[in-house]
Coordinates of C-alpha atoms in Angstrom, one line a residue:
Chain A
X1 CA -38.1 82.8 56.7
X2 CA -40.1 81.7 54.0
X3 CA -37.6 79.9 52.4
X4 CA -37.0 77.7 55.6
X5 CA -38.5 74.0 54.7
X6 CA -39.9 73.9 58.6
X7 CA -40.7 76.6 60.5
X8 CA -42.3 77.6 63.8
X9 CA -44.3 80.5 65.1
X10 CA -44.1 80.7 69.1
X11 CA -44.9 77.2 69.1
X12 CA -45.5 75.8 73.0
X13 CA -45.2 72.2 73.0
X14 CA -46.7 69.6 75.9
X15 CA -49.9 67.6 76.4
X16 CA -52.7 69.8 77.2
X17 CA -53.8 67.3 79.5
X18 CA -50.4 68.0 81.9
X19 CA -51.6 71.5 82.4
X20 CA -48.2 72.7 81.8
X21 CA -46.4 73.4 79.0
X22 CA -42.5 71.6 78.3
X23 CA -41.3 74.6 76.3
X24 CA -42.8 78.2 75.0
X25 CA -42.5 80.1 72.6
X26 CA -40.3 78.4 69.9
X27 CA -39.4 80.2 66.8
X28 CA -37.0 77.3 65.1
X29 CA -36.6 76.9 61.5
X30 CA -34.8 74.3 59.4
X31 CA -33.4 74.5 55.8
X32 CA -33.1 72.1 53.4
X33 CA -29.3 70.7 53.3
X34 CA -29.0 70.9 57.4
X35 CA -28.5 68.3 59.8
X36 CA -29.4 69.6 63.1
X37 CA -29.1 67.5 66.6
X38 CA -31.4 68.1 69.5
X39 CA -29.5 67.5 72.6
X40 CA -31.3 68.0 76.1
X41 CA -31.7 66.1 79.7
X42 CA -34.1 63.2 79.3
X43 CA -37.5 64.7 79.9
X44 CA -37.1 67.8 79.1
X45 CA -39.2 67.4 76.3
X46 CA -36.9 66.5 73.5
X47 CA -39.5 63.5 71.9
X48 CA -42.4 65.9 72.6
X49 CA -40.5 68.6 70.3
X50 CA -40.1 66.1 67.4
X51 CA -43.7 64.7 67.7
X52 CA -44.9 68.0 67.6
X53 CA -42.8 68.9 64.5
X54 CA -43.9 65.7 62.5
X55 CA -47.4 66.4 63.5
X56 CA -48.2 63.2 65.8
X57 CA -49.1 65.7 68.5
X58 CA -51.0 68.8 68.4
X59 CA -49.2 71.9 69.4
X60 CA -49.9 73.2 73.0
X61 CA -50.2 76.5 71.1
X62 CA -48.7 78.3 68.5
X63 CA -47.8 76.9 64.7
X64 CA -45.6 74.7 62.8
X65 CA -45.4 75.5 58.9
X66 CA -43.9 73.1 56.8
X67 CA -43.0 74.0 52.9
X68 CA -44.8 77.1 53.4
X69 CA -48.6 75.4 55.0
X70 CA -49.8 74.9 58.4
X71 CA -48.9 71.4 59.1
X72 CA -52.3 70.9 60.9
X73 CA -53.8 71.6 57.8
X74 CA -51.8 69.1 55.4
X75 CA -53.3 66.1 54.5
X76 CA -52.2 62.7 55.8
X77 CA -50.8 61.8 52.3
X78 CA -49.2 65.3 51.8
X79 CA -47.5 65.1 54.8
X80 CA -46.2 61.6 54.2
X81 CA -44.6 62.8 51.5
X82 CA -42.7 65.8 52.9
X83 CA -41.9 64.1 56.8
X84 CA -40.1 60.9 57.2
X85 CA -39.8 59.5 61.0
X86 CA -37.8 57.1 62.8
X87 CA -38.9 56.4 65.9
X88 CA -38.1 54.8 69.3
X89 CA -40.7 52.0 69.7
X90 CA -40.0 48.8 69.1
X91 CA -41.8 47.3 65.9
X92 CA -42.6 43.8 65.7
X93 CA -43.3 42.8 61.9
X94 CA -43.6 39.3 62.1
X95 CA -42.8 37.3 59.0
X96 CA -42.3 40.7 56.6
X97 CA -39.0 40.9 55.0
X98 CA -36.4 43.5 55.1
X99 CA -37.7 44.5 51.6
X100 CA -41.2 44.4 52.3
X101 CA -40.4 46.8 55.8
X102 CA -38.7 49.2 53.2
X103 CA -41.4 48.8 50.9
X104 CA -43.8 50.4 53.4
X105 CA -42.0 53.6 53.0
X106 CA -43.4 53.8 49.7
X107 CA -46.9 54.1 51.1
X108 CA -48.1 57.6 50.7
X109 CA -46.3 57.5 46.7
X110 CA -48.5 54.3 46.1
X111 CA -52.3 55.6 44.8
X112 CA -55.2 53.2 45.3
X113 CA -55.6 50.0 47.3
X114 CA -54.5 47.3 44.7
X115 CA -51.4 49.2 43.8
X116 CA -48.6 46.5 42.8
X117 CA -44.9 48.4 43.4
X118 CA -44.0 50.4 40.5
X119 CA -40.7 50.4 39.4
X120 CA -39.6 53.9 40.6
X121 CA -41.0 52.2 44.2
X122 CA -38.5 49.3 43.4
X123 CA -35.7 51.7 42.4
X124 CA -36.1 53.9 45.4
X125 CA -36.3 51.0 48.2
X126 CA -33.3 49.8 46.2
X127 CA -31.3 52.7 47.0
X128 CA -32.6 53.2 50.2
X129 CA -31.3 49.5 51.2
X130 CA -28.0 50.9 49.7
X131 CA -27.8 53.9 51.6
X132 CA -27.9 52.3 54.8
X133 CA -25.5 49.5 53.7
X134 CA -28.2 46.5 54.0
X135 CA -28.4 45.2 50.6
X136 CA -27.3 42.3 51.8
X137 CA -30.1 41.7 54.5
X138 CA -33.1 42.6 51.9
X139 CA -34.6 38.9 51.9
X140 CA -34.2 38.1 55.4
X141 CA -36.8 38.3 58.3
X142 CA -37.0 41.8 59.9
X143 CA -37.7 39.6 63.2
X144 CA -34.3 37.6 62.7
X145 CA -32.2 41.1 62.9
X146 CA -30.0 42.4 65.4
X147 CA -31.6 46.0 67.2
X148 CA -28.8 47.8 65.3
X149 CA -29.8 46.1 62.3
X150 CA -33.6 46.8 62.7
X151 CA -32.6 50.4 63.3
X152 CA -30.9 50.3 59.9
X153 CA -33.8 49.1 58.4
X154 CA -36.5 51.4 59.8
X155 CA -34.5 54.4 58.5
X156 CA -34.0 52.7 54.9
X157 CA -37.8 52.8 55.2
X158 CA -37.6 56.1 56.2
X159 CA -35.3 57.2 53.2
X160 CA -37.6 55.4 50.7
X161 CA -40.6 57.5 51.9
X162 CA -38.4 60.5 50.0
X163 CA -39.3 62.9 52.3
X164 CA -38.1 66.8 52.6
X165 CA -37.6 66.2 56.3
X166 CA -36.1 63.4 57.8
X167 CA -37.1 63.1 61.7
X168 CA -35.3 60.8 64.1
X169 CA -35.9 60.3 67.6
X170 CA -32.6 58.8 69.0
X171 CA -31.5 56.5 66.2
X172 CA -28.4 56.0 68.0
X173 CA -29.6 54.4 71.1
X174 CA -28.8 50.7 71.9
X175 CA -26.5 50.8 69.3
X176 CA -22.8 49.8 69.3
X177 CA -20.5 53.1 68.6
X178 CA -19.4 51.8 65.1
X179 CA -22.9 51.8 64.0
X180 CA -23.5 55.4 65.9
X181 CA -21.1 56.6 63.7
X182 CA -22.5 55.2 60.6
X183 CA -25.7 56.5 61.5
X184 CA -24.2 59.7 62.3
X185 CA -22.3 59.8 58.9
X186 CA -25.3 58.8 56.8
X187 CA -27.4 61.1 58.3
X188 CA -24.6 64.0 57.4
X189 CA -24.4 62.6 54.2
X190 CA -28.1 62.7 53.6
X191 CA -28.6 66.3 54.6
X192 CA -25.7 67.2 52.5
X193 CA -26.1 65.3 49.4
X194 CA -30.0 65.6 49.1
X195 CA -32.6 68.6 49.3
X196 CA -33.3 67.3 52.3
X197 CA -33.0 68.3 56.1
X198 CA -32.5 65.8 59.1
X199 CA -33.7 66.6 62.8
X200 CA -32.2 64.0 64.9
X201 CA -32.5 63.9 69.1
X202 CA -29.2 62.2 70.5
X203 CA -27.4 62.0 74.1
X204 CA -24.0 61.4 72.0
X205 CA -22.9 64.7 72.6
X206 CA -19.4 64.1 70.9
X207 CA -21.0 62.9 67.5
X208 CA -23.9 65.6 67.4
X209 CA -20.9 68.1 68.1
X210 CA -18.9 66.5 65.3
X211 CA -21.2 66.3 62.8
X212 CA -24.2 68.8 63.4
X213 CA -24.7 72.0 61.4
X214 CA -26.8 73.5 64.3
X215 CA -27.4 71.9 67.5
X216 CA -30.7 72.6 69.0
X217 CA -30.1 72.1 72.7
X218 CA -33.5 71.9 75.3
X219 CA -32.7 72.2 79.2
X220 CA -34.9 71.2 82.0
X221 CA -36.7 74.9 82.0
X222 CA -37.9 74.6 78.6
X223 CA -35.2 76.8 77.3
X224 CA -34.3 75.9 73.6
X225 CA -31.1 77.7 72.0
X226 CA -29.7 77.1 69.1
X227 CA -25.7 77.1 68.1
X228 CA -23.4 76.0 65.6
X229 CA -21.5 73.0 67.4
X230 CA -18.5 75.8 67.8
X231 CA -20.7 78.4 69.2
X232 CA -21.8 76.0 71.6
X233 CA -18.4 74.6 72.9
X234 CA -17.8 78.3 73.8
X235 CA -20.9 79.2 75.5
X236 CA -22.2 77.9 78.9
X237 CA -25.6 76.7 77.6
X238 CA -23.8 73.1 77.7
X239 CA -23.0 73.3 81.4
X240 CA -26.7 74.9 82.1
X241 CA -28.5 72.3 80.1
X242 CA -26.6 69.6 82.1
X243 CA -26.0 70.5 85.6
X244 CA -26.3 67.1 87.2
X245 CA -24.3 65.6 84.5
X246 CA -20.2 65.1 85.6
X247 CA -18.7 68.4 85.2
X248 CA -14.7 67.2 84.6
X249 CA -16.2 65.0 82.2
X250 CA -18.1 68.1 80.1
X251 CA -15.2 70.6 80.8
X252 CA -13.0 67.4 79.2
X253 CA -15.0 66.8 76.3
X254 CA -15.2 70.5 75.5
X255 CA -11.7 71.3 75.8
X256 CA -10.6 68.4 73.4
X257 CA -13.2 69.7 71.1
X258 CA -11.8 73.6 71.4
X259 CA -8.3 71.6 70.8
X260 CA -9.1 70.1 68.0
X261 CA -10.8 73.6 66.5
X262 CA -7.3 75.3 67.1
X263 CA -5.3 72.6 65.5
X264 CA -7.7 72.5 62.8
Chain B
X1 CA -45.1 35.1 43.7
X2 CA -42.6 32.0 44.6
X3 CA -43.1 28.5 43.9
X4 CA -43.8 27.6 47.5
X5 CA -46.6 30.4 47.4
X6 CA -48.5 28.9 44.3
X7 CA -48.4 25.4 45.7
X8 CA -49.8 26.5 48.9
X9 CA -52.6 28.3 47.0
X10 CA -53.3 25.1 44.6
X11 CA -53.3 22.5 47.9
X12 CA -55.5 24.7 49.6
X13 CA -58.1 25.0 47.0
X14 CA -58.1 21.4 46.6
X15 CA -58.2 21.2 50.4
X16 CA -61.5 23.3 50.5
X17 CA -63.2 21.4 47.8
X18 CA -62.6 18.4 49.3
X19 CA -64.0 19.5 52.8
X20 CA -66.9 21.3 51.0
X21 CA -67.8 17.7 49.5
X22 CA -67.2 16.1 52.2
X23 CA -69.9 18.2 54.2
X24 CA -72.4 17.3 51.0
X25 CA -71.4 13.8 51.9
X26 CA -71.9 13.1 55.4
X27 CA -75.4 13.2 57.3
X28 CA -77.8 11.2 59.2
X29 CA -79.2 10.0 56.1
X30 CA -76.8 8.2 53.8
X31 CA -76.9 9.1 49.9
X32 CA -74.5 7.9 47.4
X33 CA -72.1 10.8 45.9
X34 CA -73.3 10.1 42.6
X35 CA -76.8 11.1 43.8
X36 CA -75.4 14.0 45.4
X37 CA -74.1 15.3 42.3
X38 CA -77.2 14.7 40.0
X39 CA -79.3 16.4 42.9
X40 CA -77.2 19.5 43.0
X41 CA -77.6 19.5 38.8
X42 CA -81.3 19.0 39.1
X43 CA -81.2 15.5 37.3
X44 CA -83.5 12.8 38.2
X45 CA -82.8 10.9 41.7
X46 CA -83.7 7.5 42.7
X47 CA -85.3 9.2 45.6
X48 CA -86.8 12.6 45.0
X49 CA -86.4 13.3 49.1
X50 CA -82.6 13.3 48.5
X51 CA -82.9 16.5 46.8
X52 CA -84.9 18.4 49.5
X53 CA -82.2 16.9 51.8
X54 CA -79.3 18.0 49.6
X55 CA -80.7 21.9 48.6
X56 CA -82.5 22.1 52.0
X57 CA -79.8 21.0 54.7
X58 CA -76.4 19.8 53.5
X59 CA -75.7 23.0 51.0
X60 CA -76.8 25.5 53.0
X61 CA -75.1 24.0 55.9
X62 CA -71.8 23.9 53.8
X63 CA -72.5 27.7 52.8
X64 CA -72.9 28.6 55.9
X65 CA -69.3 27.1 57.0
X66 CA -67.5 28.4 54.4
X67 CA -69.3 32.1 55.2
X68 CA -68.8 31.7 58.7
X69 CA -65.2 30.3 58.8
X70 CA -63.8 32.9 56.0
X71 CA -65.8 35.7 58.2
X72 CA -64.1 34.4 61.8
X73 CA -60.9 33.9 60.0
X74 CA -60.7 37.6 58.2
X75 CA -62.1 39.3 61.8
X76 CA -59.2 37.4 63.9
X77 CA -56.7 38.5 61.7
X78 CA -58.1 42.2 61.4
X79 CA -57.9 42.1 65.2
X80 CA -54.7 41.1 65.4
X81 CA -53.4 43.6 63.2
X82 CA -55.3 46.3 65.1
X83 CA -54.3 45.5 68.6
X84 CA -50.8 44.4 67.7
X85 CA -51.4 41.4 69.5
X86 CA -50.9 37.6 68.6
X87 CA -53.9 36.4 70.9
X88 CA -56.5 38.9 69.7
X89 CA -60.1 37.6 67.8
X90 CA -63.6 38.5 68.2
X91 CA -63.9 35.8 70.5
X92 CA -61.2 36.7 73.3
X93 CA -61.6 40.3 72.8
X94 CA -65.8 39.8 74.2
X95 CA -66.9 40.6 70.8
X96 CA -68.9 37.5 70.4
X97 CA -70.3 37.8 74.2
X98 CA -71.5 41.4 73.0
X99 CA -73.1 40.3 69.6
X100 CA -74.8 37.2 72.0
X101 CA -76.0 40.2 74.5
X102 CA -77.7 41.6 71.2
X103 CA -79.3 38.6 70.0
X104 CA -80.4 37.6 73.3
X105 CA -82.0 41.3 74.2
X106 CA -83.3 41.3 70.4
X107 CA -84.7 37.8 70.7
X108 CA -86.3 38.4 74.1
X109 CA -87.3 41.8 74.3
X110 CA -88.1 42.5 70.3
X111 CA -89.5 38.8 69.1
X112 CA -91.8 36.4 71.1
X113 CA -90.5 34.0 68.5
X114 CA -87.3 32.3 70.6
X115 CA -88.9 29.2 69.3
X116 CA -87.7 25.8 69.5
X117 CA -85.2 26.7 66.7
X118 CA -83.8 30.4 66.0
X119 CA -84.2 28.8 62.5
X120 CA -87.8 29.9 62.4
X121 CA -87.2 33.1 62.6
X122 CA -88.5 35.6 59.4
X123 CA -85.9 37.2 56.8
X124 CA -86.6 40.4 59.0
X125 CA -86.3 39.3 62.0
X126 CA -83.1 37.6 60.8
X127 CA -81.9 40.6 59.7
X128 CA -82.6 42.6 62.7
X129 CA -81.0 39.7 64.9
X130 CA -77.9 40.1 62.7
X131 CA -77.9 43.7 63.1
X132 CA -78.6 43.6 66.9
X133 CA -75.4 41.4 67.2
X134 CA -73.4 43.4 64.9
X135 CA -74.6 46.7 67.5
X136 CA -73.7 44.2 70.3
X137 CA -70.0 43.5 69.1
X138 CA -69.1 46.6 67.9
X139 CA -70.4 48.5 71.4
X140 CA -67.8 45.7 72.8
X141 CA -65.3 46.5 70.5
X142 CA -65.5 50.2 71.1
X143 CA -65.4 49.9 74.7
X144 CA -62.7 47.1 74.5
X145 CA -60.6 49.9 72.0
X146 CA -61.0 52.6 74.0
X147 CA -59.5 50.6 77.4
X148 CA -56.5 49.0 75.1
X149 CA -54.9 52.4 74.6
X150 CA -51.2 51.9 75.8
X151 CA -52.0 48.3 78.1
X152 CA -49.9 45.3 77.4
X153 CA -51.6 42.4 75.3
X154 CA -51.8 40.4 78.3
X155 CA -54.3 43.0 80.0
X156 CA -55.8 43.6 76.8
X157 CA -57.1 39.8 76.9
X158 CA -58.2 40.0 80.4
X159 CA -60.2 43.2 79.6
X160 CA -61.8 41.0 76.7
X161 CA -62.5 38.4 79.3
X162 CA -64.1 40.6 82.4
X163 CA -66.4 42.3 79.2
X164 CA -67.5 38.9 78.4
X165 CA -68.3 38.4 81.8
X166 CA -70.2 41.5 82.1
X167 CA -72.2 40.5 79.1
X168 CA -72.7 37.0 79.7
X169 CA -74.2 38.2 83.3
X170 CA -76.3 40.5 81.0
X171 CA -77.4 37.4 79.0
X172 CA -78.2 35.3 82.3
X173 CA -80.4 38.1 83.8
X174 CA -82.3 38.0 80.5
X175 CA -82.8 34.4 80.5
X176 CA -83.8 34.3 84.0
X177 CA -86.6 35.9 83.2
X178 CA -87.4 34.3 80.1
X179 CA -89.5 31.1 79.4
X180 CA -87.8 27.8 80.0
X181 CA -87.8 26.8 76.5
X182 CA -86.6 30.0 75.4
X183 CA -83.8 29.2 77.8
X184 CA -83.4 25.5 76.6
X185 CA -82.9 27.5 72.5
X186 CA -80.5 29.7 73.7
X187 CA -78.3 27.2 75.2
X188 CA -78.5 25.2 71.9
X189 CA -77.4 28.2 70.1
X190 CA -75.0 29.2 72.1
X191 CA -73.3 25.3 71.1
X192 CA -72.6 26.6 68.1
X193 CA -74.2 25.4 64.8
X194 CA -73.7 25.9 60.6
X195 CA -77.0 23.5 60.6
X196 CA -79.6 25.9 61.9
X197 CA -79.1 28.1 59.1
X198 CA -82.2 28.2 56.6
X199 CA -81.6 29.0 52.8
X200 CA -84.0 32.0 53.5
X201 CA -81.5 33.1 56.0
X202 CA -79.0 32.4 53.9
X203 CA -80.1 35.1 51.8
X204 CA -79.5 37.9 54.8
X205 CA -76.2 36.4 56.1
X206 CA -74.5 36.2 52.6
X207 CA -74.4 40.0 51.8
X208 CA -73.8 40.5 55.3
X209 CA -70.9 38.8 55.2
X210 CA -69.7 39.5 51.4
X211 CA -69.7 43.3 51.6
X212 CA -67.7 43.4 54.7
X213 CA -65.2 41.1 53.3
X214 CA -64.8 42.9 50.3
X215 CA -64.3 46.0 52.3
X216 CA -61.9 44.2 54.4
X217 CA -59.8 43.1 51.5
X218 CA -59.6 46.7 50.5
X219 CA -57.8 47.6 53.7
X220 CA -54.8 45.1 53.0
X221 CA -52.4 47.8 52.6
X222 CA -53.3 50.1 55.5
X223 CA -53.1 47.1 57.4
X224 CA -49.7 46.0 56.3
X225 CA -48.7 50.2 57.5
X226 CA -50.4 49.3 60.7
X227 CA -48.3 46.5 61.5
X228 CA -45.4 49.4 62.3
X229 CA -47.6 50.6 65.0
X230 CA -50.2 53.6 65.1
X231 CA -47.4 56.6 65.2
X232 CA -45.7 54.9 62.2
X233 CA -49.0 54.1 60.4
X234 CA -49.7 57.8 60.9
X235 CA -46.6 59.6 59.4
X236 CA -47.1 57.3 56.5
X237 CA -50.1 59.0 55.7
X238 CA -52.7 56.2 57.0
X239 CA -55.9 58.1 58.0
X240 CA -55.4 55.9 61.3
X241 CA -58.4 56.7 63.3
X242 CA -60.7 56.3 60.3
X243 CA -58.7 53.2 59.7
X244 CA -59.7 52.0 63.1
X245 CA -63.6 52.5 62.7
X246 CA -63.9 51.1 59.5
X247 CA -62.1 48.0 61.2
X248 CA -64.3 48.1 64.1
X249 CA -68.0 48.3 61.9
X250 CA -66.3 45.7 59.4
X251 CA -65.3 43.3 62.5
X252 CA -68.7 43.8 64.4
X253 CA -70.5 43.0 61.4
X254 CA -68.8 40.1 60.4
X255 CA -68.2 38.0 63.8
X256 CA -71.7 40.0 64.4
X257 CA -73.5 38.2 61.8
X258 CA -71.7 34.9 62.1
X259 CA -72.6 35.0 65.9
X260 CA -76.3 35.9 65.3
X261 CA -76.7 32.8 62.8
X262 CA -74.5 30.2 64.0
X263 CA -74.1 31.0 67.9
X264 CA -70.6 32.0 69.3
X265 CA -67.9 30.3 67.7
X266 CA -64.4 30.7 69.3
X267 CA -60.7 29.7 68.4
X268 CA -61.4 30.0 64.5
X269 CA -60.8 33.8 64.2
X270 CA -57.6 33.2 66.7
X271 CA -56.3 30.2 65.0
X272 CA -56.5 30.8 61.4
X273 CA -54.4 33.6 60.8
X274 CA -51.6 32.2 63.0
X275 CA -52.1 29.5 60.7
X276 CA -51.7 31.5 57.7
X277 CA -48.8 33.3 58.3
X278 CA -47.1 30.3 59.6
X279 CA -47.8 28.7 56.2
X280 CA -47.3 31.1 53.9
X281 CA -44.3 33.1 56.0
X282 CA -45.5 36.5 55.0
X283 CA -46.6 39.2 57.0
X284 CA -48.3 41.0 53.8
X285 CA -52.4 41.6 54.3
X286 CA -52.9 41.1 50.2
X287 CA -51.7 37.7 51.0
X288 CA -52.8 36.7 54.3
X289 CA -56.5 38.1 53.7
X290 CA -57.4 35.8 50.9
X291 CA -55.5 33.2 52.7
X292 CA -57.3 33.9 56.0
X293 CA -60.4 33.8 54.0
X294 CA -59.4 29.9 52.6
X295 CA -58.0 28.3 55.8
X296 CA -61.2 29.8 57.6
X297 CA -63.4 28.3 55.4
X298 CA -61.4 24.8 55.5
X299 CA -61.2 24.7 59.2
X300 CA -65.1 25.8 59.7
X301 CA -66.1 22.9 57.4
X302 CA -63.4 20.4 59.1
X303 CA -64.9 21.4 62.2
X304 CA -68.7 21.0 61.0
X305 CA -67.5 17.4 59.9
X306 CA -66.1 16.3 63.0
X307 CA -69.1 17.7 65.2
X308 CA -71.3 15.8 63.1
X309 CA -69.4 12.5 64.2
X310 CA -70.0 10.7 60.7
X311 CA -71.2 7.0 60.5
X312 CA -72.6 7.5 64.1
X313 CA -76.3 8.7 65.2
X314 CA -74.7 11.2 67.8
X315 CA -73.4 15.0 67.0
X316 CA -71.0 16.8 69.2
X317 CA -71.2 20.9 69.8
X318 CA -69.5 22.9 67.1
X319 CA -67.9 24.9 69.6
X320 CA -66.4 21.9 71.6
X321 CA -64.8 20.8 68.2
X322 CA -63.7 24.2 67.3
X323 CA -61.7 24.8 70.5
X324 CA -60.3 21.0 70.6
X325 CA -58.8 22.2 67.2
X326 CA -58.1 25.5 67.9
X327 CA -56.7 25.6 71.7
X328 CA -53.8 24.0 71.0
X329 CA -52.8 25.9 68.3
X330 CA -53.0 28.6 70.3
X331 CA -51.0 27.3 73.0
X332 CA -48.6 26.3 70.6
X333 CA -48.2 30.2 69.5
X334 CA -48.0 30.8 73.5
X335 CA -45.0 28.5 74.0
X336 CA -43.0 30.1 71.1
X337 CA -43.8 33.6 72.5
X338 CA -42.7 32.5 75.8
X339 CA -39.5 31.2 74.5
X340 CA -38.9 33.9 72.4
X341 CA -39.1 36.0 75.2

């Protein structure tokens, strides 16, 4: 357990103001090199869980340990060097170029208020742009880009932050199918090639089952189950988590994936 | 830095020089430019009265305009970034109104010296007035900031407007119980004026503007991160709550000081950041902050020249002039936003 990049100890998530937590007593762990997809119906608390794991929101109860330290005790810069995020909120950057937005990812690595980007900063930004295949957009203005391109810029910005853990909240929402595939491939490559872990929420069941090393399934009752994609297909948890979804669709999808497995 | 940016800096510097000289040149008394030059460098003049005019009236006036424009431009930029709202500025958010209330309260309650001109105030009471204005402005800003969580930009402006009405009502009540001549003095002050600041008051005003300005320039990089929104900024390691507090204090000091000494001046804070962004085509605060200083100073000087109606016996209220220059700029921004949505 101590080797885990992140682990939680009886973590309960939710807004204290709401009175009742969304999910209780979570004991989760994330290791470097893993791509973890968080699935679950709307309103189950996926975003709240992600926000709690990166420190944007305080735990209702319990604790989050990051790299052997309590997340709540880390200072902001230290935390920013360990965790980067891609959120769902729309960003408006005015006259900022893609290059400038991605360079913001270097903020926690730049000391002092006057510091100019160092050669390391430039190199990291360049490789982040390259990782997401948007080198050509570098000098374009952020506000002129399409939604899909903006999403990629935000991912590049997070990569430039050189995190040990990359947390993305529905990065595949609002982008076309090809881009979704691209983002999933990128997430997998980041997790498997680098020494970082990727945790992302998504509604894309099929892609999640195809790419994830682990699937965290959060259902409406706040139950979180952890499976490998194959275990998940064999279990009843999916049907339990999505009771309202079209059962035939789900069954067909699972059968399809099961077939692929048998074939492979 | 590319060619375009370099050229812009040079042009702005020249424009500032011209506008500053023009304020020295124009006034109710006609002084030859050569004589003004000689007065500044302490050389003998044809008429020694001119030396007094240059040193006691025109130089303080020009310096005040530069300080005011700089402070308001930077305040506006900070507010627009903090609230992520293209239409935020100290005036719109009600900070000026809060500062005015602070001034009215201080002058009417503490010193009975709301004399014919606020210029008659002593060193100590100038400082007191500026602090009262900063506290009034800061309190309003805190209220607006607390109310602004999760509200749309337009709602925020309406909140600012309502807060302005409330503090305005407070000022009205104070004035109602004040002496008529004091009321008149307050009304004169509320028109806005760069000419009412004496050399002695400048000694108070200058550090109260320059120190917060230095503080603001240091925040350029966290402000850039703040453009992404507070959540993103926090995950980048920006201590967002501390940054917000710092911005509140700096903006309250900057716009409070200007309000105390020059009256409530609208639209400069709103228009300057837009001019800066569109001229330099950047969102980078390391460029925008100094750009807002320069453009704010130029705009304030130009507004002052227009308000003086050179070659005439009359003057215009400064507030009216800044509104006439600033409002069309704001309108064009609004229309552009409308088209994009």
